[in-house]
mmCIF file of C-alpha atoms in Angstrom:
data_model
loop_
_atom_site.group_PDB
_atom_site.id
_atom_site.type_symbol
_atom_site.label_atom_id
_atom_site.label_comp_id
_atom_site.label_asym_id
_atom_site.label_seq_id
_atom_site.Cartn_x
_atom_site.Cartn_y
_atom_site.Cartn_z
ATOM 1 C CA SER L 1 35.261 -99.852 -79.031
ATOM 2 C CA VAL L 2 34.689 -98.895 -75.411
ATOM 3 C CA PRO L 3 32.523 -101.066 -73.160
ATOM 4 C CA LEU L 4 29.555 -98.851 -72.427
ATOM 5 C CA LEU L 5 29.513 -98.968 -68.646
ATOM 6 C CA GLN L 6 33.255 -98.240 -68.422
ATOM 7 C CA ALA L 7 32.733 -94.900 -70.138
ATOM 8 C CA ALA L 8 30.860 -93.545 -67.115
ATOM 9 C CA ARG L 9 32.347 -91.038 -64.670
ATOM 10 C CA LYS L 10 32.814 -88.185 -67.090
ATOM 11 C CA ARG L 11 31.838 -84.665 -66.052
ATOM 12 C CA ASN L 12 29.967 -81.974 -68.024
ATOM 13 C CA SER L 13 27.119 -84.273 -69.121
ATOM 14 C CA LEU L 14 24.016 -82.156 -69.005
ATOM 15 C CA ASN L 15 21.023 -84.179 -70.177
ATOM 16 C CA LEU L 16 21.346 -87.418 -68.201
ATOM 17 C CA LEU L 17 18.376 -89.561 -67.276
ATOM 18 C CA GLU L 18 16.968 -88.634 -63.878
ATOM 19 C CA LEU L 19 16.982 -91.207 -61.078
ATOM 20 C CA SER L 20 14.171 -91.441 -58.582
ATOM 21 C CA GLU L 21 14.989 -92.412 -55.014
ATOM 22 C CA ALA L 22 12.280 -95.108 -55.169
ATOM 23 C CA GLU L 23 14.324 -96.984 -57.796
ATOM 24 C CA LEU L 24 17.465 -97.042 -55.630
ATOM 25 C CA GLU L 25 18.652 -99.432 -52.948
ATOM 26 C CA GLU L 26 21.377 -98.020 -50.738
ATOM 27 C CA GLN L 27 23.679 -99.832 -48.322
ATOM 28 C CA PHE L 28 26.555 -98.645 -46.177
ATOM 29 C CA VAL L 29 29.387 -101.123 -45.761
ATOM 30 C CA ARG L 30 32.938 -101.097 -44.513
ATOM 31 C CA GLY L 31 35.373 -100.019 -47.162
ATOM 32 C CA ASP L 32 38.492 -101.921 -48.079
ATOM 33 C CA GLY L 33 42.001 -100.991 -49.044
ATOM 34 C CA PRO L 34 44.589 -98.816 -47.295
ATOM 35 C CA GLY L 35 43.601 -96.551 -44.427
ATOM 36 C CA GLY L 36 43.851 -98.728 -41.332
ATOM 37 C CA GLN L 37 41.457 -98.010 -38.498
ATOM 38 C CA ALA L 38 39.743 -95.154 -40.356
ATOM 39 C CA THR L 39 38.696 -97.634 -43.044
ATOM 40 C CA ASN L 40 38.188 -100.796 -41.024
ATOM 41 C CA LYS L 41 35.917 -99.412 -38.296
ATOM 42 C CA THR L 42 33.557 -97.123 -40.197
ATOM 43 C CA ASN L 43 30.745 -97.921 -42.611
ATOM 44 C CA ASN L 44 31.382 -95.067 -45.023
ATOM 45 C CA CYS L 45 31.488 -97.073 -48.251
ATOM 46 C CA VAL L 46 28.262 -96.649 -50.234
ATOM 47 C CA VAL L 47 26.785 -99.449 -52.352
ATOM 48 C CA LEU L 48 24.031 -98.103 -54.586
ATOM 49 C CA LYS L 49 21.832 -100.309 -56.790
ATOM 50 C CA HIS L 50 19.445 -99.184 -59.515
ATOM 51 C CA VAL L 51 16.734 -101.843 -59.230
ATOM 52 C CA PRO L 52 15.152 -101.617 -62.738
ATOM 53 C CA SER L 53 18.477 -102.029 -64.579
ATOM 54 C CA GLY L 54 20.371 -104.018 -61.945
ATOM 55 C CA ILE L 55 23.396 -101.697 -62.098
ATOM 56 C CA VAL L 56 25.416 -101.567 -58.866
ATOM 57 C CA VAL L 57 27.938 -98.869 -57.911
ATOM 58 C CA LYS L 58 30.326 -99.036 -54.967
ATOM 59 C CA CYS L 59 31.906 -95.753 -53.859
ATOM 60 C CA HIS L 60 34.598 -95.328 -51.202
ATOM 61 C CA GLN L 61 36.542 -92.368 -52.571
ATOM 62 C CA THR L 62 36.453 -90.248 -49.421
ATOM 63 C CA ARG L 63 36.111 -90.766 -45.677
ATOM 64 C CA SER L 64 32.874 -88.782 -45.674
ATOM 65 C CA LEU L 65 29.671 -90.788 -45.991
ATOM 66 C CA GLU L 66 27.747 -87.859 -47.463
ATOM 67 C CA LYS L 67 30.361 -87.157 -50.128
ATOM 68 C CA ASN L 68 30.463 -90.856 -51.045
ATOM 69 C CA ARG L 69 26.654 -90.894 -51.356
ATOM 70 C CA LYS L 70 26.750 -87.901 -53.699
ATOM 71 C CA ILE L 71 29.579 -89.330 -55.822
ATOM 72 C CA ALA L 72 27.877 -92.742 -56.007
ATOM 73 C CA ARG L 73 24.664 -91.133 -57.275
ATOM 74 C CA GLU L 74 26.565 -89.203 -59.952
ATOM 75 C CA ILE L 75 28.362 -92.331 -61.149
ATOM 76 C CA LEU L 76 25.154 -94.379 -61.100
ATOM 77 C CA GLN L 77 23.261 -91.703 -63.027
ATOM 78 C CA GLU L 78 25.921 -91.748 -65.743
ATOM 79 C CA LYS L 79 25.952 -95.556 -65.917
ATOM 80 C CA VAL L 80 22.156 -95.753 -66.104
ATOM 81 C CA ASP L 81 22.194 -93.121 -68.859
ATOM 82 C CA LEU L 82 24.718 -95.241 -70.785
ATOM 83 C CA PHE L 83 22.688 -98.392 -70.151
ATOM 84 C CA TYR L 84 19.485 -96.961 -71.619
ATOM 85 C CA LYS L 85 20.831 -94.608 -74.326
ATOM 86 C CA GLY L 86 23.884 -96.598 -75.404
ATOM 87 C CA GLU L 87 25.985 -94.813 -78.025
ATOM 88 C CA ASP L 88 23.532 -91.889 -78.103
ATOM 89 C CA SER L 89 24.478 -90.963 -74.532
ATOM 90 C CA ASP L 90 26.442 -87.741 -73.955
ATOM 91 C CA VAL L 91 28.752 -89.666 -71.618
ATOM 92 C CA PHE L 92 29.662 -92.063 -74.432
ATOM 93 C CA LYS L 93 30.189 -89.214 -76.897
ATOM 94 C CA GLU L 94 32.474 -87.378 -74.454
ATOM 95 C CA LYS L 95 34.496 -90.535 -73.851
ATOM 96 C CA LYS L 96 34.926 -91.047 -77.600
ATOM 97 C CA ALA L 97 35.976 -87.413 -78.069
ATOM 98 C CA SER L 98 38.556 -87.605 -75.277
ATOM 99 C CA GLU L 99 39.966 -90.843 -76.735
ATOM 100 C CA LYS L 100 40.283 -89.169 -80.112
ATOM 101 C CA GLN L 101 42.133 -86.212 -78.544
ATOM 102 C CA LYS L 102 44.460 -88.569 -76.701
ATOM 103 C CA GLN L 103 45.281 -90.466 -79.920
ATOM 104 C CA GLU L 104 45.936 -87.182 -81.749
ATOM 105 C CA LYS L 105 48.267 -86.041 -78.960
ATOM 106 C CA LYS L 106 50.184 -89.342 -79.136
ATOM 107 C CA ARG L 107 50.459 -89.053 -82.920
ATOM 108 C CA ARG L 108 51.872 -85.518 -82.678
ATOM 109 C CA ALA L 109 54.370 -86.581 -80.002
ATOM 110 C CA ARG L 110 55.527 -89.468 -82.200
ATOM 111 C CA GLU L 111 55.978 -87.141 -85.180
ATOM 112 C CA ASN L 112 58.006 -84.690 -83.087
ATOM 113 C CA LEU L 113 60.229 -87.509 -81.844
ATOM 114 C CA GLU L 114 60.868 -88.671 -85.406
ATOM 115 C CA ARG L 115 61.710 -85.089 -86.455
ATOM 116 C CA LYS L 116 64.191 -84.786 -83.593
ATOM 117 C CA LYS L 117 65.859 -88.073 -84.580
ATOM 118 C CA LEU L 118 66.178 -86.936 -88.187
ATOM 119 C CA PHE L 119 67.617 -83.604 -87.070
ATOM 120 C CA LYS L 120 70.246 -85.325 -84.918
ATOM 121 C CA GLU L 121 71.153 -87.652 -87.777
ATOM 122 C CA MET L 122 71.547 -84.656 -90.110
ATOM 123 C CA GLN L 123 73.814 -82.958 -87.550
ATOM 124 C CA GLN L 124 75.934 -86.110 -87.311
ATOM 125 C CA LEU L 125 76.297 -86.242 -91.095
ATOM 126 C CA ASP L 126 77.255 -82.567 -91.246
ATOM 127 C CA LYS L 127 80.015 -83.088 -88.658
ATOM 128 C CA GLU L 128 81.544 -85.941 -90.642
#
């Protein structure tokens, strides 16, 4: 089972809950991580909090403040949708579907590997 809030950040979700700007608290802080002066001197990391649910998102994916604000809102919208809808959320359903596809792909790869091993063993027996 997937923790609900970790399933967020999937694209193509159409009917997410809408966020109103009145429910949001936004801060701009210095980012951390690699990047040197570009990171250490600019406040382009966005911390966005949804007050009613208490969910906080921190976004520092780009050097652009505006892009980080947009990305943070998208992530927060998906997390809030998961928080209120739970397993009925489109984000959760997409995450489950992608996990299922990934498991199926692994299963097929394993089967192919076993087939190749058997084929090589058969070739070895034929040579002897």
